[in-house]
PDB file of C-alpha atoms in Angstrom:
ATOM      1  CA  MET A 678      26.699 -21.665   9.160  1.00 92.00           C
ATOM      2  CA  PRO A 679      23.963 -23.857   7.055  1.00 96.00           C
ATOM      3  CA  ARG A 680      22.591 -21.610   4.296  1.00 98.00           C
ATOM      4  CA  ILE A 681      18.545 -21.563   3.240  1.00 98.00           C
ATOM      5  CA  VAL A 682      17.236 -20.236   0.129  1.00 98.00           C
ATOM      6  CA  VAL A 683      13.620 -19.055   0.066  1.00 98.00           C
ATOM      7  CA  THR A 684      12.973 -18.757  -3.903  1.00 98.00           C
ATOM      8  CA  ARG A 685       9.720 -16.381  -3.163  1.00 96.00           C
ATOM      9  CA  ALA A 686       8.767 -14.146  -0.237  1.00 94.00           C
ATOM     10  CA  LEU A 687       6.915 -16.129   2.570  1.00 94.00           C
ATOM     11  CA  PRO A 688       5.081 -14.493   5.270  1.00 93.00           C
ATOM     12  CA  GLU A 689       7.309 -12.749   7.999  1.00 96.00           C
ATOM     13  CA  SER A 690       6.132 -14.864  10.778  1.00 95.00           C
ATOM     14  CA  ALA A 691       7.740 -18.153   8.423  1.00 94.00           C
ATOM     15  CA  LEU A 692      10.631 -16.407   8.100  1.00 96.00           C
ATOM     16  CA  ASP A 693      11.473 -15.569  11.215  1.00 96.00           C
ATOM     17  CA  ALA A 694      11.507 -19.177  12.197  1.00 95.00           C
ATOM     18  CA  LEU A 695      13.893 -20.132   9.727  1.00 96.00           C
ATOM     19  CA  ARG A 696      16.433 -17.218  11.180  1.00 96.00           C
ATOM     20  CA  GLU A 697      15.473 -18.510  14.610  1.00 96.00           C
ATOM     21  CA  SER A 698      17.167 -22.197  13.302  1.00 94.00           C
ATOM     22  CA  GLY A 699      20.395 -20.382  13.355  1.00 94.00           C
ATOM     23  CA  ALA A 700      20.983 -20.579   9.408  1.00 95.00           C
ATOM     24  CA  SER A 701      21.830 -17.859   7.169  1.00 97.00           C
ATOM     25  CA  VAL A 702      18.434 -17.009   4.979  1.00 98.00           C
ATOM     26  CA  TRP A 703      18.452 -15.460   1.789  1.00 98.00           C
ATOM     27  CA  VAL A 704      15.207 -14.573   0.480  1.00 98.00           C
ATOM     28  CA  SER A 705      14.517 -13.716  -3.170  1.00 98.00           C
ATOM     29  CA  PRO A 706      14.250  -9.589  -3.303  1.00 97.00           C
ATOM     30  CA  HIS A 707      11.703 -10.200  -6.504  1.00 96.00           C
ATOM     31  CA  ASP A 708       8.232 -10.535  -6.666  1.00 92.00           C
ATOM     32  CA  ARG A 709       8.110 -12.924  -9.870  1.00 97.00           C
ATOM     33  CA  PRO A 710       9.444 -16.991 -10.206  1.00 97.00           C
ATOM     34  CA  LEU A 711      12.956 -17.190 -11.083  1.00 98.00           C
ATOM     35  CA  ALA A 712      14.604 -17.629 -14.383  1.00 98.00           C
ATOM     36  CA  ARG A 713      15.953 -20.750 -14.502  1.00 98.00           C
ATOM     37  CA  ASP A 714      19.532 -19.365 -14.108  1.00 98.00           C
ATOM     38  CA  GLU A 715      18.936 -16.720 -11.613  1.00 98.00           C
ATOM     39  CA  LEU A 716      17.400 -19.817  -9.607  1.00 98.00           C
ATOM     40  CA  HIS A 717      20.599 -22.409  -9.800  1.00 98.00           C
ATOM     41  CA  ALA A 718      22.539 -19.011  -8.988  1.00 98.00           C
ATOM     42  CA  ALA A 719      20.466 -18.730  -5.883  1.00 98.00           C
ATOM     43  CA  VAL A 720      20.447 -22.163  -5.063  1.00 98.00           C
ATOM     44  CA  ARG A 721      24.511 -22.938  -5.082  1.00 98.00           C
ATOM     45  CA  GLY A 722      25.717 -23.686  -1.711  1.00 98.00           C
ATOM     46  CA  ALA A 723      22.388 -23.979  -0.196  1.00 98.00           C
ATOM     47  CA  HIS A 724      21.651 -26.571   2.619  1.00 98.00           C
ATOM     48  CA  ALA A 725      18.050 -26.326   2.320  1.00 98.00           C
ATOM     49  CA  VAL A 726      16.065 -24.801  -0.456  1.00 98.00           C
ATOM     50  CA  VAL A 727      12.055 -23.444  -0.129  1.00 98.00           C
ATOM     51  CA  THR A 728      10.711 -23.504  -3.191  1.00 98.00           C
ATOM     52  CA  MET A 729       7.440 -22.616  -4.751  1.00 96.00           C
ATOM     53  CA  LEU A 730       5.117 -24.553  -7.559  1.00 93.00           C
ATOM     54  CA  HIS A 731       6.893 -22.585 -10.406  1.00 96.00           C
ATOM     55  CA  ASP A 732      10.459 -23.922  -9.732  1.00 98.00           C
ATOM     56  CA  ARG A 733      11.755 -26.443 -11.294  1.00 98.00           C
ATOM     57  CA  VAL A 734      13.580 -28.943  -8.979  1.00 98.00           C
ATOM     58  CA  ASP A 735      15.779 -31.077 -11.574  1.00 98.00           C
ATOM     59  CA  ASP A 736      18.727 -32.955 -11.703  1.00 97.00           C
ATOM     60  CA  ALA A 737      20.445 -29.378 -13.022  1.00 98.00           C
ATOM     61  CA  PHE A 738      18.682 -27.761 -10.037  1.00 98.00           C
ATOM     62  CA  VAL A 739      20.224 -30.504  -7.444  1.00 98.00           C
ATOM     63  CA  ALA A 740      23.668 -30.018  -9.198  1.00 98.00           C
ATOM     64  CA  ALA A 741      23.696 -26.533  -9.024  1.00 98.00           C
ATOM     65  CA  ALA A 742      22.995 -26.251  -5.247  1.00 98.00           C
ATOM     66  CA  GLY A 743      25.472 -28.710  -4.404  1.00 98.00           C
ATOM     67  CA  GLU A 744      26.125 -31.707  -2.320  1.00 97.00           C
ATOM     68  CA  GLN A 745      25.333 -30.144   0.771  1.00 98.00           C
ATOM     69  CA  LEU A 746      22.066 -29.638  -0.120  1.00 98.00           C
ATOM     70  CA  ARG A 747      19.986 -31.891   2.037  1.00 98.00           C
ATOM     71  CA  VAL A 748      16.225 -30.829   2.111  1.00 98.00           C
ATOM     72  CA  VAL A 749      14.031 -28.996  -0.512  1.00 98.00           C
ATOM     73  CA  ALA A 750      10.817 -28.010   1.337  1.00 97.00           C
ATOM     74  CA  ASN A 751       8.075 -27.194  -1.923  1.00 96.00           C
ATOM     75  CA  VAL A 752       5.630 -24.928  -1.098  1.00 94.00           C
ATOM     76  CA  ALA A 753       2.729 -26.561  -2.779  1.00 91.00           C
ATOM     77  CA  VAL A 754       0.185 -29.246  -2.372  1.00 89.00           C
ATOM     78  CA  GLY A 755       1.586 -31.283  -5.077  1.00 87.00           C
ATOM     79  CA  TYR A 756       5.288 -32.075  -6.356  1.00 91.00           C
ATOM     80  CA  ASP A 757       4.465 -31.861 -10.416  1.00 94.00           C
ATOM     81  CA  ASN A 758       7.926 -29.563 -10.380  1.00 97.00           C
ATOM     82  CA  VAL A 759      10.226 -32.051  -8.877  1.00 97.00           C
ATOM     83  CA  ASP A 760      11.973 -34.826 -10.534  1.00 98.00           C
ATOM     84  CA  VAL A 761      11.686 -36.590  -6.922  1.00 97.00           C
ATOM     85  CA  GLU A 762      14.135 -39.432  -8.393  1.00 97.00           C
ATOM     86  CA  ALA A 763      16.815 -37.233  -9.010  1.00 97.00           C
ATOM     87  CA  ALA A 764      16.733 -35.866  -5.820  1.00 97.00           C
ATOM     88  CA  ARG A 765      16.591 -39.222  -3.976  1.00 97.00           C
ATOM     89  CA  ALA A 766      19.602 -40.014  -6.375  1.00 97.00           C
ATOM     90  CA  ARG A 767      21.407 -37.457  -4.500  1.00 97.00           C
ATOM     91  CA  GLY A 768      20.374 -38.172  -1.332  1.00 97.00           C
ATOM     92  CA  VAL A 769      17.929 -34.663  -1.061  1.00 98.00           C
ATOM     93  CA  THR A 770      14.879 -34.801   0.850  1.00 98.00           C
ATOM     94  CA  ILE A 771      11.837 -33.430  -0.825  1.00 97.00           C
ATOM     95  CA  THR A 772       8.969 -31.938   1.199  1.00 97.00           C
ATOM     96  CA  ASN A 773       5.500 -30.474   0.452  1.00 95.00           C
ATOM     97  CA  THR A 774       2.830 -28.869   1.824  1.00 92.00           C
ATOM     98  CA  PRO A 775      -0.542 -31.228   1.348  1.00 90.00           C
ATOM     99  CA  GLY A 776      -3.679 -29.857   2.838  1.00 87.00           C
ATOM    100  CA  VAL A 777      -2.853 -26.158   2.975  1.00 82.00           C
ATOM    101  CA  LEU A 778      -5.404 -25.137   0.355  1.00 83.00           C
ATOM    102  CA  THR A 779      -8.107 -27.045   1.573  1.00 90.00           C
ATOM    103  CA  ASP A 780      -9.378 -24.350   3.731  1.00 92.00           C
ATOM    104  CA  ALA A 781      -9.273 -22.159   0.613  1.00 90.00           C
ATOM    105  CA  THR A 782     -10.773 -24.117  -1.418  1.00 91.00           C
ATOM    106  CA  ALA A 783     -13.797 -24.765   0.991  1.00 95.00           C
ATOM    107  CA  ASP A 784     -13.914 -20.843   1.174  1.00 96.00           C
ATOM    108  CA  LEU A 785     -13.986 -20.347  -2.362  1.00 95.00           C
ATOM    109  CA  ALA A 786     -16.910 -23.028  -3.251  1.00 96.00           C
ATOM    110  CA  ILE A 787     -18.857 -21.543  -0.259  1.00 96.00           C
ATOM    111  CA  ALA A 788     -18.328 -17.903  -1.615  1.00 96.00           C
ATOM    112  CA  LEU A 789     -19.392 -19.330  -5.079  1.00 96.00           C
ATOM    113  CA  LEU A 790     -22.467 -20.720  -3.852  1.00 96.00           C
ATOM    114  CA  LEU A 791     -23.721 -17.844  -2.087  1.00 95.00           C
ATOM    115  CA  ALA A 792     -22.836 -15.714  -5.115  1.00 95.00           C
ATOM    116  CA  VAL A 793     -24.688 -17.456  -7.544  1.00 95.00           C
ATOM    117  CA  THR A 794     -28.241 -18.293  -5.330  1.00 95.00           C
ATOM    118  CA  ARG A 795     -28.056 -14.612  -4.395  1.00 94.00           C
ATOM    119  CA  ARG A 796     -27.471 -13.254  -7.883  1.00 93.00           C
ATOM    120  CA  LEU A 797     -24.657 -11.126  -6.268  1.00 93.00           C
ATOM    121  CA  GLY A 798     -23.127 -10.835  -9.801  1.00 92.00           C
ATOM    122  CA  GLU A 799     -26.226  -9.410 -11.521  1.00 91.00           C
ATOM    123  CA  GLY A 800     -27.103  -7.376  -8.553  1.00 90.00           C
ATOM    124  CA  GLU A 801     -22.988  -5.965  -8.542  1.00 92.00           C
ATOM    125  CA  ARG A 802     -23.672  -5.195 -12.429  1.00 93.00           C
ATOM    126  CA  LEU A 803     -27.007  -3.562 -11.484  1.00 91.00           C
ATOM    127  CA  ILE A 804     -25.360  -0.860  -9.001  1.00 92.00           C
ATOM    128  CA  ARG A 805     -22.017  -0.457 -10.978  1.00 94.00           C
ATOM    129  CA  SER A 806     -24.823   0.655 -14.051  1.00 95.00           C
ATOM    130  CA  ARG A 807     -26.529   2.705 -12.299  1.00 92.00           C
ATOM    131  CA  ARG A 808     -29.871   1.749 -13.283  1.00 85.00           C
ATOM    132  CA  PRO A 809     -32.679   1.455 -10.834  1.00 79.00           C
ATOM    133  CA  TRP A 810     -33.926  -1.846  -9.766  1.00 74.00           C
TER     134      TRP A 810
END
């Protein structure tokens, strides 16, 4: 049975989709980045790993996983945490999630524009200080 390792909790719908694949799915019980030794122990024997931006995917990571590792799905827009050449040399496919933050970034830009033009920060501070307008 294929083994999928998820290095940090994902939305339950995503985990359900992984489970429906018929693979054994292990999700880190820790709400923090795994230490290097923990990460390497967790990926041992994995066929696929879902990593986060804070997980260093290098030659040592791929070696720790073993020869059966086929794919690392990096949940991040970039892949600065991935040694692509080390993965390629061992036949491991690397994926990432470009565009995943596009909507959130646009939302924050609009929120900041509104906050500045409507003086929301100043108003919030006045309310909290209980001073009259």
